[in-house]
Amino acid sequence: MPTYNPSPVNPALKPVDPLKRRTAWAAGLVLLVLGVPLLLAGCWLVVLGGSSYYLLAGLGFVLAGVLLARRSPSGLWVFALVVGGTLAWALWEAGLDWWPLAARGGVVFVIGLFLLTPRVARTWPIHSIGHEGFLGARGGRWALGSVLGAFLVAAVVTWFHDDNRLVGMLPLPPMGASAAAQPADTVPADEWHAYGRSGLGQRYSPLAQITPDNVKSLELAWEYRTGDMRGRPGDPQETTFEVTPLKVGNRLFFCTPHQSVIALDATTGAEAWRFNPEIQDKLALQHLTCRGLSYQPPATAPKPPAADGCTAKLFMPTADGRVIALSPETGKPCTSFGGDKGQIDLWAGMPNLKPGAYYSTSPVVVTSRLIIVGGTVLDNVSTKEQSGVIRAFDINTGALVWAWDSGRPGSSAPLAPGQTYTANSPNSWSISSVDEALGMVYVPLGNQPPDQWGGNRSPAVETYSSSVVALDLATGKVRWNFQTVHHDLWDYDVPAQPSLLDLNIGGNKVPALVQPTKQGEIFVLDRRTGTPLLPVTEVPAPQGAAQGDRSAPTQPKSALSFNPPPLTDRDMWGATMFDQLYCRIAFHRLRYEGRFTPPSTQGTLVYPGNFGVFNWGGVAVDPVRQMAFTTPTYLAFVSKLVPRPDDSTLMVQGSQRPQGSLPSLNENFGAPFAVKLSAFLSPLGIPCQAPPWGYVAGADLITGAIAWQHKNGTVRDLSPVPLPFRMGVPSLGGPLATAGGVAFLSGTLDDYVRAYDVNNGDELWKSRLPAGGQATPMSYAVADGRQFVLVVAGGHGSLGTRAGDYVRAYALPLAR
């Protein structure tokens, strides 16, 4: 047996076990390693005007570490104070909100548990000089355990408490109300003829077979794979499958990212035909996508058949700047259209010819006589881009009828030979809507490149930038214009298709236009005149733009607004207290005076960011319930201006551009500044602002009230490990509403399609998708009466969602 030598001071005290000494040193070292940077960074934050918590916590870590390394039980008491102070501070800043509370207290809670583990707990003797009594090791463990228990109780309470949930109910539709009282819609109830089902852009199906009571029984009816996947040589990062298919008769029609056009049997999903438009290769594209086709039905009045046999047409916009007309029956070009293999060339009359720099990603507008075509230009590349001209072509011949150029808005006549449209004028890359009864097409416009500097914009550009413009169908002249952002410096272009419906206001049927925006406003306008139906006020905006530029003194705000409260120091977040501290320091170093803070060389926090509260997916409006089903997203971005020494030096990439290639994104050649744009992220790559980042919400279009709002989606496909935490994540892709009272959304970044009760927002059903669903679902019915919900799952390149090539149809089980 080993001999025992009593201590000369206290015969009952055994000598220190070397293992316990090493454990004490290790515990103290852990606290010191964590505490010193916390202390130093906390000092920096205090100097910047931020919270003093991190400084005090760093002091507590260091002091506790020193004491614990010396095997003094006072270290337990010091750390118990750190835990208790953290809990009190976290509750004061974040309340009973789990994710902000976890970010603030997770590290100290885990370290506290570590100090109470048996191996560490035995490091401090209980019966020894200086260690007896309440202030000794036993009391320190009791104190630390008590505050950890309080932390655990607070955490459990947050699981049953949701500060981010607005519970409510939309008014039920009036007895006998139906969509029949709405604007003329000639689309059969079981079909889907345009991107938003019709030219009205409602994203609403009048089918009612699927209801809140039976939607849980939806099952996969069929699946089709296109074979078109992103990742081919030359693909831009933003190669995406964003299409919403059409349904005509018993056929579905859609386009793929690499521009193939495919027809399927709507009942079985079997392929009927496929067309390859043979896109020009080596295009330096920013985006490669096709959001949809457009359909011209056969003429109602008898007419001689065309030589090409095309009694109806599909219109396909291509990535190399063409619009092709195809036969829905055969998929062959309608050679009577355009005079050149069934196509028209959108480069005609266009300045600054650069293949890949101008094209249409969105479907064209179809009327009885015309197709109306917009296009996208490269963002933030140079001041010498193409024109944002809106053109109308004869639907039968492809001849140009009128051209409205926002750079020269007074004339819409076709160009004289040798002339070109205005370079760099605001463009319309999104989807337009049309009301043929009123004779107007409603065009959402972006701003003039570069997005973040506007010192040289013309009066015409200032008038029409970031506006929704109503153009006369017959002449192309402006009937009215409503600007959603004045002197836009934030890339708050109007991203979404306007939704048209009639509202019952004071017993009168009023033609309305619902326009979602990136900054979170939903403007509800009289579509005859552009006059607001819900009040719009001008609110003061921050000033102090970059040299040579200016800021608008006020900005419009709608009574129906999803504009979030301004960010503060306490809104910063992270997976741990350390990356949260990083985000707080970054927040205070950026310029931020609320929404519309001008871009700066210091770096400006832009919130909401240009990802948009609403983007191209828009909203779904229910014309019977007079409501909008919406999907607001909240992500902050950082915009930093970089002074340019000349018009050719690469500022952002830092190397020379290869000869003949297109300029890199955000260089802004020809402007005084390049711009660096990024999401506001922590070092771990997660948003610096606290979740939720994405919601579903229901709004009353008559009153402007937001009736309900719930966080939506999990981080299952965003985190390193598949954790199904329901934090509320962004979505990209629009919603679908149906007459059965059920809405659908597939664009959330966690690869699910979900169904919701439109009256209260409750999630009713979900199905796992094999890839990202960044597209807008649609619904149709087949001959046997079944209602289908169609979802495209192909992923989004720049969002990093899973790539795929899937088209999926869901339906209720067949009766047995």
CSV table of C-alpha atoms in Angstrom, one decimal, residues 430-720:
chain,number,residue,atom,x,y,z
A,430,SER,CA,-39.4,41.1,-64.0
A,431,ILE,CA,-42.9,40.2,-65.1
A,432,SER,CA,-45.5,42.7,-66.3
A,433,SER,CA,-49.3,42.5,-66.0
A,434,VAL,CA,-52.1,43.6,-68.3
A,435,ASP,CA,-55.7,44.7,-68.2
A,436,GLU,CA,-57.0,44.6,-71.8
A,437,ALA,CA,-60.4,46.1,-70.7
A,438,LEU,CA,-58.7,49.2,-69.5
A,439,GLY,CA,-56.1,49.1,-72.3
A,440,MET,CA,-53.0,49.2,-70.1
A,441,VAL,CA,-49.9,47.1,-69.4
A,442,TYR,CA,-48.3,47.5,-66.0
A,443,VAL,CA,-44.5,47.4,-66.1
A,444,PRO,CA,-42.3,47.2,-62.9
A,445,LEU,CA,-39.0,49.1,-63.6
A,446,GLY,CA,-35.6,48.9,-62.0
A,447,ASN,CA,-33.1,51.7,-61.7
A,448,GLN,CA,-30.3,52.8,-63.9
A,449,PRO,CA,-26.9,51.2,-63.5
A,450,PRO,CA,-24.9,51.6,-61.3
A,451,ASP,CA,-27.4,50.9,-58.6
A,452,GLN,CA,-25.5,52.5,-55.7
A,453,TRP,CA,-24.5,55.8,-57.3
A,454,GLY,CA,-26.9,58.2,-59.2
A,455,GLY,CA,-25.0,61.5,-59.6
A,456,ASN,CA,-25.5,61.7,-63.4
A,457,ARG,CA,-29.1,60.5,-63.8
A,458,SER,CA,-31.3,62.4,-66.2
A,459,PRO,CA,-34.7,63.9,-65.3
A,460,ALA,CA,-36.4,61.1,-67.2
A,461,VAL,CA,-34.5,58.5,-65.3
A,462,GLU,CA,-35.3,60.2,-62.0
A,463,THR,CA,-39.0,60.1,-62.9
A,464,TYR,CA,-39.3,56.4,-63.9
A,465,SER,CA,-36.6,54.6,-62.0
A,466,SER,CA,-37.9,52.0,-59.5
A,467,SER,CA,-41.5,52.7,-60.5
A,468,VAL,CA,-44.5,50.8,-61.8
A,469,VAL,CA,-45.5,52.4,-65.1
A,470,ALA,CA,-48.9,52.0,-66.8
A,471,LEU,CA,-48.5,52.1,-70.6
A,472,ASP,CA,-51.3,52.4,-73.2
A,473,LEU,CA,-51.6,49.2,-75.0
A,474,ALA,CA,-52.4,50.9,-78.3
A,475,THR,CA,-49.7,53.5,-78.3
A,476,GLY,CA,-47.1,52.6,-75.7
A,477,LYS,CA,-47.5,56.1,-74.1
A,478,VAL,CA,-47.4,56.6,-70.4
A,479,ARG,CA,-50.9,56.6,-68.8
A,480,TRP,CA,-49.6,57.0,-65.2
A,481,ASN,CA,-46.5,56.3,-63.2
A,482,PHE,CA,-46.0,55.6,-59.5
A,483,GLN,CA,-42.5,55.7,-58.0
A,484,THR,CA,-41.8,53.3,-55.1
A,485,VAL,CA,-38.4,54.7,-54.3
A,486,HIS,CA,-37.0,58.2,-55.0
A,487,HIS,CA,-33.5,58.4,-56.3
A,488,ASP,CA,-32.9,54.8,-55.6
A,489,LEU,CA,-29.3,54.1,-54.3
A,490,TRP,CA,-30.0,50.6,-52.8
A,491,ASP,CA,-31.0,48.4,-55.8
A,492,TYR,CA,-34.6,48.6,-54.6
A,493,ASP,CA,-35.9,48.1,-58.1
A,494,VAL,CA,-39.5,46.9,-58.4
A,495,PRO,CA,-38.9,43.2,-58.6
A,496,ALA,CA,-42.4,41.6,-58.7
A,497,GLN,CA,-45.3,41.3,-61.1
A,498,PRO,CA,-48.1,43.7,-60.1
A,499,SER,CA,-51.3,41.7,-59.1
A,500,LEU,CA,-54.6,43.0,-60.5
A,501,LEU,CA,-57.9,42.5,-58.8
A,502,ASP,CA,-61.1,44.4,-58.0
A,503,LEU,CA,-61.6,45.5,-54.4
A,504,ASN,CA,-64.9,46.1,-52.7
A,505,ILE,CA,-64.3,49.5,-51.0
A,506,GLY,CA,-67.3,51.1,-49.4
A,507,GLY,CA,-69.6,49.0,-51.4
A,508,ASN,CA,-68.0,50.1,-54.7
A,509,LYS,CA,-66.0,47.8,-57.0
A,510,VAL,CA,-62.6,49.5,-57.5
A,511,PRO,CA,-60.0,48.2,-60.0
A,512,ALA,CA,-56.8,47.8,-58.0
A,513,LEU,CA,-53.2,47.0,-58.5
A,514,VAL,CA,-51.1,45.4,-55.7
A,515,GLN,CA,-47.4,46.1,-56.0
A,516,PRO,CA,-44.9,44.4,-53.6
A,517,THR,CA,-41.4,45.9,-53.3
A,518,LYS,CA,-38.0,45.0,-52.1
A,519,GLN,CA,-38.1,47.5,-49.2
A,520,GLY,CA,-41.2,45.8,-47.8
A,521,GLU,CA,-43.9,48.2,-48.9
A,522,ILE,CA,-47.0,46.8,-50.6
A,523,PHE,CA,-48.6,49.7,-52.6
A,524,VAL,CA,-52.3,49.2,-53.3
A,525,LEU,CA,-53.2,51.6,-56.2
A,526,ASP,CA,-56.2,52.4,-58.4
A,527,ARG,CA,-55.0,50.8,-61.6
A,528,ARG,CA,-56.9,53.3,-63.7
A,529,THR,CA,-55.0,56.3,-62.4
A,530,GLY,CA,-52.2,55.1,-60.1
A,531,THR,CA,-53.8,56.9,-57.1
A,532,PRO,CA,-53.2,55.1,-53.8
A,533,LEU,CA,-56.2,53.2,-52.4
A,534,LEU,CA,-54.3,52.6,-49.1
A,535,PRO,CA,-52.7,55.8,-47.8
A,536,VAL,CA,-49.1,56.5,-48.9
A,537,THR,CA,-47.1,59.0,-46.8
A,538,GLU,CA,-43.7,60.6,-47.4
A,539,VAL,CA,-41.3,60.0,-44.5
A,540,PRO,CA,-38.0,61.7,-43.9
A,541,ALA,CA,-34.9,59.8,-45.2
A,542,PRO,CA,-31.3,59.9,-44.1
A,543,GLN,CA,-29.1,62.3,-46.0
A,544,GLY,CA,-25.4,62.5,-46.8
A,545,ALA,CA,-24.8,60.7,-50.1
A,546,ALA,CA,-21.4,60.1,-51.6
A,547,GLN,CA,-19.5,62.9,-53.3
A,548,GLY,CA,-21.2,64.0,-56.4
A,549,ASP,CA,-24.5,62.4,-55.5
A,550,ARG,CA,-27.5,63.3,-53.4
A,551,SER,CA,-30.2,61.6,-51.3
A,552,ALA,CA,-34.0,62.1,-51.7
A,553,PRO,CA,-35.3,64.0,-48.6
A,554,THR,CA,-38.3,61.7,-48.2
A,555,GLN,CA,-39.4,58.2,-49.3
A,556,PRO,CA,-42.9,56.8,-49.8
A,557,LYS,CA,-44.4,54.5,-47.2
A,558,SER,CA,-47.6,52.5,-47.6
A,559,ALA,CA,-50.2,51.8,-45.0
A,560,LEU,CA,-49.6,48.2,-45.9
A,561,SER,CA,-46.0,47.8,-44.9
A,562,PHE,CA,-43.7,44.9,-44.0
A,563,ASN,CA,-40.8,47.3,-43.3
A,564,PRO,CA,-39.0,45.9,-40.3
A,565,PRO,CA,-38.1,48.0,-37.3
A,566,PRO,CA,-34.6,49.5,-37.6
A,567,LEU,CA,-31.7,47.3,-36.4
A,568,THR,CA,-30.0,48.0,-33.1
A,569,ASP,CA,-27.0,46.7,-31.2
A,570,ARG,CA,-29.2,44.2,-29.4
A,571,ASP,CA,-30.5,42.7,-32.7
A,572,MET,CA,-27.0,41.3,-33.5
A,573,TRP,CA,-26.8,37.6,-33.4
A,574,GLY,CA,-24.4,34.6,-33.8
A,575,ALA,CA,-24.1,31.0,-33.1
A,576,THR,CA,-22.0,32.0,-30.0
A,577,MET,CA,-21.3,35.0,-27.9
A,578,PHE,CA,-18.1,35.5,-29.8
A,579,ASP,CA,-19.4,35.8,-33.4
A,580,GLN,CA,-22.3,37.9,-31.9
A,581,LEU,CA,-19.6,40.2,-30.5
A,582,TYR,CA,-18.0,40.3,-33.9
A,583,CYS,CA,-21.3,41.3,-35.4
A,584,ARG,CA,-21.9,44.0,-32.8
A,585,ILE,CA,-18.5,45.5,-33.6
A,586,ALA,CA,-19.2,45.3,-37.3
A,587,PHE,CA,-22.6,46.9,-36.8
A,588,HIS,CA,-21.1,49.9,-35.0
A,589,ARG,CA,-18.4,50.3,-37.6
A,590,LEU,CA,-20.9,50.6,-40.5
A,591,ARG,CA,-22.9,53.6,-41.3
A,592,TYR,CA,-26.5,53.0,-40.4
A,593,GLU,CA,-29.3,55.5,-39.8
A,594,GLY,CA,-32.2,53.2,-40.6
A,595,ARG,CA,-33.7,52.3,-44.0
A,596,PHE,CA,-32.4,54.4,-46.9
A,597,THR,CA,-29.1,55.2,-45.3
A,598,PRO,CA,-27.0,56.2,-48.4
A,599,PRO,CA,-24.1,54.0,-49.6
A,600,SER,CA,-20.7,55.2,-48.4
A,601,THR,CA,-17.0,54.6,-48.5
A,602,GLN,CA,-17.2,53.7,-44.8
A,603,GLY,CA,-19.6,50.9,-45.6
A,604,THR,CA,-23.3,51.2,-45.2
A,605,LEU,CA,-25.7,48.7,-43.6
A,606,VAL,CA,-28.6,48.3,-46.0
A,607,TYR,CA,-31.7,46.8,-44.3
A,608,PRO,CA,-33.8,45.4,-45.7
A,609,GLY,CA,-31.1,44.4,-48.2
A,610,ASN,CA,-31.4,44.1,-51.9
A,611,PHE,CA,-32.4,40.5,-51.6
A,612,GLY,CA,-35.7,42.1,-50.9
A,613,VAL,CA,-38.5,41.7,-48.4
A,614,PHE,CA,-40.3,40.6,-51.6
A,615,ASN,CA,-38.6,39.6,-54.8
A,616,TRP,CA,-39.6,38.3,-58.2
A,617,GLY,CA,-42.0,35.7,-56.7
A,618,GLY,CA,-44.3,38.5,-55.6
A,619,VAL,CA,-47.4,37.7,-53.6
A,620,ALA,CA,-50.6,35.7,-54.2
A,621,VAL,CA,-53.9,37.6,-54.0
A,622,ASP,CA,-57.2,36.0,-53.3
A,623,PRO,CA,-59.9,38.1,-55.2
A,624,VAL,CA,-62.7,36.5,-53.2
A,625,ARG,CA,-61.2,36.9,-49.7
A,626,GLN,CA,-59.7,40.3,-50.8
A,627,MET,CA,-56.4,39.3,-49.1
A,628,ALA,CA,-52.8,38.8,-50.0
A,629,PHE,CA,-50.8,35.7,-49.0
A,630,THR,CA,-47.2,37.0,-48.6
A,631,THR,CA,-43.7,35.7,-47.8
A,632,PRO,CA,-41.6,38.5,-46.3
A,633,THR,CA,-37.9,37.9,-45.9
A,634,TYR,CA,-35.5,40.0,-43.8
A,635,LEU,CA,-31.7,40.0,-44.5
A,636,ALA,CA,-29.3,42.9,-44.0
A,637,PHE,CA,-26.6,43.6,-46.6
A,638,VAL,CA,-23.5,45.8,-46.7
A,639,SER,CA,-22.8,48.2,-49.4
A,640,LYS,CA,-19.3,49.8,-49.6
A,641,LEU,CA,-18.3,52.3,-52.3
A,642,VAL,CA,-14.7,52.0,-53.5
A,643,PRO,CA,-13.3,55.1,-55.3
A,644,ARG,CA,-12.2,54.4,-58.8
A,645,PRO,CA,-9.0,56.0,-60.2
A,646,ASP,CA,-10.1,55.6,-63.8
A,647,ASP,CA,-12.6,53.8,-66.1
A,648,SER,CA,-10.7,50.6,-66.6
A,649,THR,CA,-8.8,49.5,-63.5
A,650,LEU,CA,-10.4,46.4,-61.8
A,651,MET,CA,-11.2,47.5,-58.2
A,652,VAL,CA,-13.2,44.6,-56.9
A,653,GLN,CA,-11.3,41.6,-58.3
A,654,GLY,CA,-7.9,43.3,-58.1
A,655,SER,CA,-6.6,41.9,-61.4
A,656,GLN,CA,-6.9,42.8,-65.1
A,657,ARG,CA,-9.9,41.6,-67.1
A,658,PRO,CA,-9.1,39.2,-69.9
A,659,GLN,CA,-9.4,40.8,-73.3
A,660,GLY,CA,-12.8,40.5,-74.8
A,661,SER,CA,-14.6,39.3,-71.7
A,662,LEU,CA,-17.4,41.1,-70.0
A,663,PRO,CA,-16.7,43.3,-67.0
A,664,SER,CA,-16.9,41.8,-63.6
A,665,LEU,CA,-19.9,42.4,-61.4
A,666,ASN,CA,-19.9,45.6,-59.3
A,667,GLU,CA,-17.0,47.4,-61.1
A,668,ASN,CA,-19.2,50.3,-62.3
A,669,PHE,CA,-16.8,51.3,-65.1
A,670,GLY,CA,-17.5,54.9,-65.9
A,671,ALA,CA,-18.8,55.9,-62.5
A,672,PRO,CA,-16.7,57.4,-59.7
A,673,PHE,CA,-17.1,54.4,-57.4
A,674,ALA,CA,-17.0,50.6,-57.7
A,675,VAL,CA,-19.1,48.9,-55.0
A,676,LYS,CA,-18.6,45.9,-52.8
A,677,LEU,CA,-21.9,44.2,-51.9
A,678,SER,CA,-22.3,41.3,-49.4
A,679,ALA,CA,-24.8,39.9,-47.0
A,680,PHE,CA,-24.2,41.0,-43.4
A,681,LEU,CA,-22.7,37.7,-42.1
A,682,SER,CA,-20.7,36.6,-39.1
A,683,PRO,CA,-17.4,34.8,-39.5
A,684,LEU,CA,-19.3,31.5,-39.4
A,685,GLY,CA,-21.3,32.6,-42.5
A,686,ILE,CA,-24.7,33.1,-40.7
A,687,PRO,CA,-26.6,36.3,-40.7
A,688,CYS,CA,-25.5,38.9,-38.1
A,689,GLN,CA,-29.1,39.8,-37.4
A,690,ALA,CA,-31.2,37.6,-35.1
A,691,PRO,CA,-33.7,35.2,-36.7
A,692,PRO,CA,-36.4,34.9,-37.9
A,693,TRP,CA,-35.3,35.7,-41.4
A,694,GLY,CA,-38.5,34.5,-43.2
A,695,TYR,CA,-42.2,34.5,-42.6
A,696,VAL,CA,-45.6,33.8,-44.1
A,697,ALA,CA,-48.2,36.5,-43.5
A,698,GLY,CA,-51.7,37.3,-44.5
A,699,ALA,CA,-52.8,40.9,-45.2
A,700,ASP,CA,-56.3,42.5,-45.6
A,701,LEU,CA,-56.1,44.5,-48.9
A,702,ILE,CA,-59.1,46.6,-47.9
A,703,THR,CA,-57.8,47.9,-44.6
A,704,GLY,CA,-54.1,47.3,-45.0
A,705,ALA,CA,-54.0,45.3,-41.7
A,706,ILE,CA,-51.6,42.4,-41.4
A,707,ALA,CA,-53.9,39.8,-39.9
A,708,TRP,CA,-51.3,37.1,-39.1
A,709,GLN,CA,-47.6,36.5,-39.5
A,710,HIS,CA,-45.6,33.3,-38.6
A,711,LYS,CA,-42.0,32.4,-39.0
A,712,ASN,CA,-41.6,29.8,-41.7
A,713,GLY,CA,-39.0,27.2,-42.5
A,714,THR,CA,-36.1,25.4,-40.8
A,715,VAL,CA,-32.3,25.4,-41.1
A,716,ARG,CA,-32.2,21.7,-42.0
A,717,ASP,CA,-30.6,22.4,-45.4
A,718,LEU,CA,-28.6,25.5,-44.3
A,719,SER,CA,-26.6,24.2,-41.3
A,720,PRO,CA,-23.6,21.9,-41.5
